[in-house]
PDB file of C-alpha atoms in Angstrom:
ATOM      1  CA  SER A   1     -20.193   2.364  -3.522  1.00 76.00           C
ATOM      2  CA  GLN A   2     -16.541   3.222  -3.878  1.00 81.00           C
ATOM      3  CA  LYS A   3     -14.443   0.706  -5.751  1.00 88.00           C
ATOM      4  CA  ILE A   4     -10.985   0.296  -7.235  1.00 93.00           C
ATOM      5  CA  GLU A   5     -10.776  -2.486  -9.778  1.00 94.00           C
ATOM      6  CA  GLN A   6      -7.737  -4.113 -11.299  1.00 95.00           C
ATOM      7  CA  ASN A   7      -7.554  -7.180 -13.533  1.00 85.00           C
ATOM      8  CA  SER A   8      -8.139 -10.040 -11.136  1.00 78.00           C
ATOM      9  CA  GLU A   9      -6.642 -12.594 -13.494  1.00 86.00           C
ATOM     10  CA  ALA A  10      -2.920 -12.906 -13.938  1.00 92.00           C
ATOM     11  CA  LEU A  11      -1.386 -11.298 -16.996  1.00 95.00           C
ATOM     12  CA  ASN A  12       1.037 -13.586 -18.814  1.00 96.00           C
ATOM     13  CA  ILE A  13       3.292 -12.077 -21.479  1.00 96.00           C
ATOM     14  CA  GLN A  14       6.470 -12.945 -23.339  1.00 97.00           C
ATOM     15  CA  GLU A  15       9.764 -11.330 -22.509  1.00 98.00           C
ATOM     16  CA  GLY A  16      10.366  -8.213 -24.582  1.00 98.00           C
ATOM     17  CA  LYS A  17       6.680  -7.394 -25.034  1.00 98.00           C
ATOM     18  CA  THR A  18       4.840  -4.473 -23.459  1.00 98.00           C
ATOM     19  CA  ALA A  19       2.674  -5.248 -20.441  1.00 97.00           C
ATOM     20  CA  THR A  20      -0.394  -3.090 -19.924  1.00 97.00           C
ATOM     21  CA  LEU A  21      -2.247  -3.134 -16.613  1.00 97.00           C
ATOM     22  CA  THR A  22      -5.541  -1.399 -15.950  1.00 97.00           C
ATOM     23  CA  CYS A  23      -6.930   0.376 -12.895  1.00 97.00           C
ATOM     24  CA  ASN A  24     -10.541   1.571 -12.868  1.00 96.00           C
ATOM     25  CA  TYR A  25     -12.258   3.348 -10.010  1.00 95.00           C
ATOM     26  CA  THR A  26     -15.737   4.572  -9.141  1.00 91.00           C
ATOM     27  CA  ASN A  27     -17.023   7.188  -6.725  1.00 88.00           C
ATOM     28  CA  TYR A  28     -13.582   8.573  -5.917  1.00 88.00           C
ATOM     29  CA  SER A  29     -12.026  11.866  -6.988  1.00 85.00           C
ATOM     30  CA  PRO A  30      -8.335  11.336  -6.343  1.00 87.00           C
ATOM     31  CA  ALA A  31      -5.926  14.204  -6.745  1.00 84.00           C
ATOM     32  CA  TYR A  32      -3.130  11.707  -7.295  1.00 90.00           C
ATOM     33  CA  LEU A  33      -2.811   8.112  -8.369  1.00 93.00           C
ATOM     34  CA  GLN A  34       0.147   5.885  -7.527  1.00 95.00           C
ATOM     35  CA  TRP A  35       1.477   2.531  -8.676  1.00 97.00           C
ATOM     36  CA  TYR A  36       3.357   0.065  -6.492  1.00 98.00           C
ATOM     37  CA  ARG A  37       5.104  -3.221  -7.054  1.00 98.00           C
ATOM     38  CA  GLN A  38       4.691  -6.035  -4.529  1.00 97.00           C
ATOM     39  CA  ASP A  39       6.730  -9.231  -4.477  1.00 96.00           C
ATOM     40  CA  PRO A  40       5.445 -12.317  -2.599  1.00 94.00           C
ATOM     41  CA  GLY A  41       5.748 -11.925   1.169  1.00 92.00           C
ATOM     42  CA  ARG A  42       7.085  -8.358   0.917  1.00 95.00           C
ATOM     43  CA  GLY A  43       5.736  -4.852   1.352  1.00 96.00           C
ATOM     44  CA  PRO A  44       4.748  -2.750  -1.684  1.00 97.00           C
ATOM     45  CA  VAL A  45       7.412  -0.600  -3.303  1.00 97.00           C
ATOM     46  CA  PHE A  46       6.524   2.803  -4.748  1.00 96.00           C
ATOM     47  CA  LEU A  47       7.014   3.132  -8.522  1.00 97.00           C
ATOM     48  CA  LEU A  48       5.252   6.189  -9.944  1.00 95.00           C
ATOM     49  CA  LEU A  49       2.850   8.968  -9.044  1.00 94.00           C
ATOM     50  CA  ILE A  50       0.652  10.907 -11.470  1.00 94.00           C
ATOM     51  CA  ARG A  51      -1.407  13.995 -10.713  1.00 91.00           C
ATOM     52  CA  GLU A  52      -4.986  14.550 -11.827  1.00 89.00           C
ATOM     53  CA  ASN A  53      -3.900  17.291 -14.257  1.00 90.00           C
ATOM     54  CA  GLU A  54      -1.239  15.088 -15.877  1.00 92.00           C
ATOM     55  CA  LYS A  55      -2.102  12.810 -18.775  1.00 89.00           C
ATOM     56  CA  GLU A  56       1.047  10.745 -18.785  1.00 96.00           C
ATOM     57  CA  LYS A  57       4.167  10.096 -16.709  1.00 96.00           C
ATOM     58  CA  ARG A  58       7.280   8.106 -17.645  1.00 97.00           C
ATOM     59  CA  LYS A  59      10.143   6.605 -15.705  1.00 95.00           C
ATOM     60  CA  GLU A  60      12.628   4.443 -17.578  1.00 96.00           C
ATOM     61  CA  ARG A  61      10.613   1.502 -18.993  1.00 98.00           C
ATOM     62  CA  LEU A  62       7.462   2.481 -17.093  1.00 98.00           C
ATOM     63  CA  LYS A  63       4.630   4.676 -18.324  1.00 98.00           C
ATOM     64  CA  VAL A  64       1.444   5.649 -16.528  1.00 98.00           C
ATOM     65  CA  THR A  65      -1.613   7.403 -17.958  1.00 97.00           C
ATOM     66  CA  PHE A  66      -4.448   8.933 -15.959  1.00 95.00           C
ATOM     67  CA  ASP A  67      -7.861   9.737 -17.428  1.00 93.00           C
ATOM     68  CA  THR A  68     -10.076  11.393 -14.798  1.00 91.00           C
ATOM     69  CA  THR A  69     -13.052  11.410 -17.188  1.00 92.00           C
ATOM     70  CA  LEU A  70     -12.916   7.656 -17.731  1.00 94.00           C
ATOM     71  CA  LYS A  71     -11.744   7.177 -14.116  1.00 94.00           C
ATOM     72  CA  GLN A  72      -8.977   4.951 -15.345  1.00 95.00           C
ATOM     73  CA  SER A  73      -5.221   4.603 -15.194  1.00 96.00           C
ATOM     74  CA  LEU A  74      -3.095   2.421 -17.446  1.00 97.00           C
ATOM     75  CA  PHE A  75       0.330   1.173 -16.394  1.00 98.00           C
ATOM     76  CA  HIS A  76       2.748   0.051 -19.102  1.00 98.00           C
ATOM     77  CA  ILE A  77       6.045  -1.799 -18.813  1.00 98.00           C
ATOM     78  CA  THR A  78       7.930  -1.794 -22.108  1.00 98.00           C
ATOM     79  CA  ALA A  79      10.560  -4.385 -23.049  1.00 98.00           C
ATOM     80  CA  SER A  80       9.367  -6.542 -20.175  1.00 98.00           C
ATOM     81  CA  GLN A  81      11.772  -8.903 -18.410  1.00 98.00           C
ATOM     82  CA  PRO A  82      11.199 -11.957 -16.193  1.00 98.00           C
ATOM     83  CA  ALA A  83      12.426  -9.810 -13.278  1.00 98.00           C
ATOM     84  CA  ASP A  84       9.337  -7.619 -13.777  1.00 98.00           C
ATOM     85  CA  SER A  85       7.140 -10.514 -12.620  1.00 98.00           C
ATOM     86  CA  ALA A  86       5.280  -9.341  -9.518  1.00 98.00           C
ATOM     87  CA  THR A  87       1.924  -7.989  -8.376  1.00 97.00           C
ATOM     88  CA  TYR A  88       1.278  -4.375  -9.328  1.00 98.00           C
ATOM     89  CA  LEU A  89      -1.010  -2.303  -7.123  1.00 97.00           C
ATOM     90  CA  CYS A  90      -2.869   0.841  -8.043  1.00 97.00           C
ATOM     91  CA  ALA A  91      -3.527   3.301  -5.197  1.00 95.00           C
ATOM     92  CA  LEU A  92      -5.684   6.410  -4.983  1.00 93.00           C
ATOM     93  CA  ASP A  93      -4.612   9.371  -2.891  1.00 87.00           C
ATOM     94  CA  ILE A  94      -7.754  10.712  -1.228  1.00 84.00           C
ATOM     95  CA  GLY A  95      -8.694  12.936   1.686  1.00 75.00           C
ATOM     96  CA  GLY A  96      -7.779  16.392   0.438  1.00 69.00           C
ATOM     97  CA  GLY A  97      -4.336  16.568   1.991  1.00 69.00           C
ATOM     98  CA  GLY A  98      -3.261  17.019   5.588  1.00 73.00           C
ATOM     99  CA  ALA A  99      -3.923  14.768   8.536  1.00 74.00           C
ATOM    100  CA  THR A 100      -6.789  12.812   6.990  1.00 76.00           C
ATOM    101  CA  ASN A 101      -5.075  12.055   3.701  1.00 81.00           C
ATOM    102  CA  LYS A 102      -4.560   8.405   2.868  1.00 87.00           C
ATOM    103  CA  LEU A 103      -3.937   5.857   0.109  1.00 91.00           C
ATOM    104  CA  ILE A 104      -6.602   3.356  -0.850  1.00 93.00           C
ATOM    105  CA  PHE A 105      -5.304   0.331  -2.752  1.00 96.00           C
ATOM    106  CA  GLY A 106      -6.695  -1.927  -5.439  1.00 96.00           C
ATOM    107  CA  THR A 107      -6.275  -5.698  -5.200  1.00 94.00           C
ATOM    108  CA  GLY A 108      -3.454  -5.700  -7.707  1.00 96.00           C
ATOM    109  CA  THR A 109      -2.701  -7.572 -10.911  1.00 97.00           C
ATOM    110  CA  LEU A 110      -0.201 -10.410 -10.997  1.00 97.00           C
ATOM    111  CA  LEU A 111       2.160 -10.058 -13.953  1.00 97.00           C
ATOM    112  CA  ALA A 112       4.147 -13.070 -15.134  1.00 97.00           C
ATOM    113  CA  VAL A 113       6.782 -12.466 -17.802  1.00 98.00           C
ATOM    114  CA  GLN A 114       7.840 -15.659 -19.560  1.00 96.00           C
ATOM    115  CA  PRO A 115      11.426 -15.939 -20.852  1.00 93.00           C
TER     116      PRO A 115
ATOM    117  CA  ASP B   1      20.067   3.030   4.495  1.00 67.00           C
ATOM    118  CA  ALA B   2      16.999   4.828   5.737  1.00 65.00           C
ATOM    119  CA  MET B   3      14.159   2.394   6.012  1.00 94.00           C
ATOM    120  CA  VAL B   4      11.058   1.039   7.692  1.00 97.00           C
ATOM    121  CA  ILE B   5      11.656  -2.041   9.843  1.00 97.00           C
ATOM    122  CA  GLN B   6       8.972  -4.373  11.091  1.00 97.00           C
ATOM    123  CA  ASN B   7       9.462  -6.940  13.794  1.00 92.00           C
ATOM    124  CA  PRO B   8       8.971  -9.796  13.884  1.00 94.00           C
ATOM    125  CA  ARG B   9       8.685 -10.986  10.264  1.00 95.00           C
ATOM    126  CA  TYR B  10       6.550 -13.916  11.388  1.00 97.00           C
ATOM    127  CA  GLN B  11       4.395 -14.045  14.491  1.00 97.00           C
ATOM    128  CA  VAL B  12       2.335 -16.960  15.739  1.00 97.00           C
ATOM    129  CA  THR B  13      -0.155 -16.226  18.487  1.00 96.00           C
ATOM    130  CA  GLN B  14      -2.884 -18.131  20.222  1.00 97.00           C
ATOM    131  CA  PHE B  15      -6.537 -17.370  19.724  1.00 97.00           C
ATOM    132  CA  GLY B  16      -7.480 -14.617  22.188  1.00 97.00           C
ATOM    133  CA  LYS B  17      -3.922 -13.926  23.372  1.00 97.00           C
ATOM    134  CA  PRO B  18      -2.881 -10.269  23.024  1.00 97.00           C
ATOM    135  CA  VAL B  19      -0.121  -9.620  20.529  1.00 97.00           C
ATOM    136  CA  THR B  20       1.919  -6.547  19.604  1.00 97.00           C
ATOM    137  CA  LEU B  21       3.590  -5.864  16.286  1.00 97.00           C
ATOM    138  CA  SER B  22       6.246  -3.201  16.004  1.00 97.00           C
ATOM    139  CA  CYS B  23       7.433  -0.781  13.358  1.00 98.00           C
ATOM    140  CA  SER B  24      10.383   1.574  13.403  1.00 98.00           C
ATOM    141  CA  GLN B  25      11.625   4.075  10.832  1.00 97.00           C
ATOM    142  CA  THR B  26      14.820   5.995  10.246  1.00 95.00           C
ATOM    143  CA  LEU B  27      13.299   8.290   7.611  1.00 93.00           C
ATOM    144  CA  ASN B  28      12.023  10.888  10.103  1.00 93.00           C
ATOM    145  CA  HIS B  29       8.662  10.839   8.344  1.00 93.00           C
ATOM    146  CA  ASN B  30       5.835  12.389  10.300  1.00 92.00           C
ATOM    147  CA  VAL B  31       3.070  10.051   9.112  1.00 93.00           C
ATOM    148  CA  MET B  32       2.899   6.338   9.923  1.00 96.00           C
ATOM    149  CA  TYR B  33       0.247   3.909   8.690  1.00 96.00           C
ATOM    150  CA  TRP B  34      -0.866   0.362   9.498  1.00 98.00           C
ATOM    151  CA  TYR B  35      -2.399  -1.754   6.738  1.00 98.00           C
ATOM    152  CA  GLN B  36      -3.837  -5.257   6.930  1.00 98.00           C
ATOM    153  CA  GLN B  37      -3.457  -7.446   3.834  1.00 98.00           C
ATOM    154  CA  LYS B  38      -5.094 -10.846   3.489  1.00 96.00           C
ATOM    155  CA  SER B  39      -4.181 -13.292   0.763  1.00 93.00           C
ATOM    156  CA  SER B  40      -4.886 -11.943  -2.749  1.00 89.00           C
ATOM    157  CA  GLN B  41      -6.606  -8.883  -1.305  1.00 93.00           C
ATOM    158  CA  ALA B  42      -5.858  -5.179  -1.320  1.00 95.00           C
ATOM    159  CA  PRO B  43      -3.973  -3.699   1.613  1.00 97.00           C
ATOM    160  CA  LYS B  44      -6.656  -2.277   3.912  1.00 97.00           C
ATOM    161  CA  LEU B  45      -5.883   0.809   5.978  1.00 96.00           C
ATOM    162  CA  LEU B  46      -6.527   0.280   9.691  1.00 97.00           C
ATOM    163  CA  PHE B  47      -5.357   3.635  11.064  1.00 95.00           C
ATOM    164  CA  HIS B  48      -2.583   6.180  10.849  1.00 95.00           C
ATOM    165  CA  TYR B  49      -0.732   8.754  12.904  1.00 95.00           C
ATOM    166  CA  TYR B  50      -0.108  12.221  11.547  1.00 92.00           C
ATOM    167  CA  ASP B  51       2.554  13.303  14.004  1.00 93.00           C
ATOM    168  CA  LYS B  52       0.854  12.497  17.332  1.00 93.00           C
ATOM    169  CA  ASP B  53      -2.672  12.711  15.969  1.00 93.00           C
ATOM    170  CA  PHE B  54      -4.367   9.336  15.688  1.00 95.00           C
ATOM    171  CA  ASN B  55      -6.764   8.739  12.770  1.00 93.00           C
ATOM    172  CA  ASN B  56      -8.852   5.589  12.955  1.00 94.00           C
ATOM    173  CA  GLU B  57     -10.704   4.136   9.959  1.00 94.00           C
ATOM    174  CA  ALA B  58     -14.440   3.810  10.573  1.00 93.00           C
ATOM    175  CA  ASP B  59     -14.490   0.062   9.916  1.00 94.00           C
ATOM    176  CA  THR B  60     -11.424  -0.872  11.962  1.00 97.00           C
ATOM    177  CA  PRO B  61     -12.520  -3.255  14.738  1.00 96.00           C
ATOM    178  CA  ASP B  62     -12.072  -2.101  18.351  1.00 96.00           C
ATOM    179  CA  ASN B  63      -9.849  -5.143  18.800  1.00 96.00           C
ATOM    180  CA  PHE B  64      -7.088  -3.225  17.003  1.00 98.00           C
ATOM    181  CA  GLN B  65      -5.237  -0.450  18.794  1.00 97.00           C
ATOM    182  CA  SER B  66      -2.114   1.522  18.049  1.00 97.00           C
ATOM    183  CA  ARG B  67       0.523   3.498  19.914  1.00 97.00           C
ATOM    184  CA  ARG B  68       3.138   5.916  18.702  1.00 97.00           C
ATOM    185  CA  PRO B  69       5.444   6.817  21.592  1.00 97.00           C
ATOM    186  CA  ASN B  70       7.787   8.888  19.408  1.00 96.00           C
ATOM    187  CA  THR B  71       8.478   9.778  15.758  1.00 95.00           C
ATOM    188  CA  SER B  72      10.436   6.618  15.080  1.00 97.00           C
ATOM    189  CA  PHE B  73       8.234   3.902  16.535  1.00 97.00           C
ATOM    190  CA  CYS B  74       4.669   2.746  16.072  1.00 97.00           C
ATOM    191  CA  PHE B  75       2.970  -0.348  17.501  1.00 98.00           C
ATOM    192  CA  LEU B  76      -0.082  -2.343  16.502  1.00 98.00           C
ATOM    193  CA  ASP B  77      -1.834  -4.090  19.385  1.00 98.00           C
ATOM    194  CA  ILE B  78      -4.407  -6.802  18.763  1.00 98.00           C
ATOM    195  CA  ARG B  79      -6.193  -7.304  22.058  1.00 97.00           C
ATOM    196  CA  SER B  80      -7.894 -10.627  21.390  1.00 97.00           C
ATOM    197  CA  PRO B  81      -6.829 -12.098  18.060  1.00 97.00           C
ATOM    198  CA  GLY B  82      -9.331 -14.214  16.217  1.00 97.00           C
ATOM    199  CA  LEU B  83      -8.747 -16.609  13.342  1.00 96.00           C
ATOM    200  CA  GLY B  84      -9.975 -13.908  10.972  1.00 96.00           C
ATOM    201  CA  ASP B  85      -7.125 -11.628  12.015  1.00 98.00           C
ATOM    202  CA  ALA B  86      -4.530 -13.859  10.395  1.00 98.00           C
ATOM    203  CA  ALA B  87      -2.950 -11.663   7.722  1.00 98.00           C
ATOM    204  CA  MET B  88       0.117  -9.712   6.665  1.00 98.00           C
ATOM    205  CA  TYR B  89       0.383  -6.461   8.600  1.00 98.00           C
ATOM    206  CA  LEU B  90       2.176  -3.697   6.782  1.00 98.00           C
ATOM    207  CA  CYS B  91       3.599  -0.517   8.287  1.00 98.00           C
ATOM    208  CA  ALA B  92       4.211   2.448   6.000  1.00 96.00           C
ATOM    209  CA  THR B  93       5.480   5.986   6.350  1.00 95.00           C
ATOM    210  CA  SER B  94       5.222   9.176   4.348  1.00 92.00           C
ATOM    211  CA  ARG B  95       6.841  12.558   4.604  1.00 86.00           C
ATOM    212  CA  GLU B  96       3.500  14.274   4.953  1.00 77.00           C
ATOM    213  CA  GLY B  97      -0.172  13.555   4.456  1.00 65.00           C
ATOM    214  CA  ARG B  98      -0.052  14.051   0.707  1.00 66.00           C
ATOM    215  CA  ALA B  99       2.435  11.381  -0.309  1.00 69.00           C
ATOM    216  CA  LEU B 100       4.062  13.124  -3.256  1.00 78.00           C
ATOM    217  CA  TYR B 101       7.022  10.797  -2.959  1.00 82.00           C
ATOM    218  CA  GLY B 102       5.022   7.656  -2.294  1.00 90.00           C
ATOM    219  CA  TYR B 103       4.752   5.639   0.856  1.00 93.00           C
ATOM    220  CA  THR B 104       7.684   3.618   2.168  1.00 95.00           C
ATOM    221  CA  PHE B 105       6.604   0.204   3.394  1.00 97.00           C
ATOM    222  CA  GLY B 106       8.254  -2.246   5.717  1.00 97.00           C
ATOM    223  CA  SER B 107       8.551  -5.913   4.793  1.00 96.00           C
ATOM    224  CA  GLY B 108       5.506  -6.747   6.872  1.00 97.00           C
ATOM    225  CA  THR B 109       4.701  -9.106   9.726  1.00 98.00           C
ATOM    226  CA  ARG B 110       2.873 -12.309   8.842  1.00 98.00           C
ATOM    227  CA  LEU B 111       0.512 -13.098  11.706  1.00 98.00           C
ATOM    228  CA  THR B 112      -0.781 -16.615  12.240  1.00 98.00           C
ATOM    229  CA  VAL B 113      -3.493 -17.295  14.836  1.00 97.00           C
ATOM    230  CA  VAL B 114      -3.735 -20.835  16.177  1.00 96.00           C
TER     231      VAL B 114
END
């Protein structure tokens, strides 16, 4: 069956440390993988997109890696701050483009950054 | 600011009483999506419109319907809400099917069924 798995337990880290979140998937072949941030009671907010032929993507303190052989993406936040505390969702872009294309989401990992 | 707006933010409806949730966008995106998200679960795609073309997910119950009268507006109709339909309903848009710039989500409507 098709699955997207993210750490179900909350990740607690100290301010200033690097947070690393994992996204594993099975039986999908996404051309793109995206990461979103979701705060309680709000809609997800787009952070980063990485293509299947890219190994790594960076944006300010954020870094995403994508290993299509392992079927895994890692999401890093360096120099983490309490304001980074939120749920982070991994999403796979599937459907081959066009009218049937869509994003399938993982359940997300709750990150708590302690001051 | 260009955005996706969902109304209302909170909706309480009675068991079995039809309810409509609305979504509007000022981004002029051609694709609009409806997701259902229950507590601590992944957002689950219900259906989407690519322009005027409706695409239903295979496991979306018949109880859920959608309308898109124009580019800017999209509605989610729940014909006979059950207790299991209580959830956050999220509307999202993208510029085209392949979301190279990510999806833009609204703030969601929290539906309670009593």
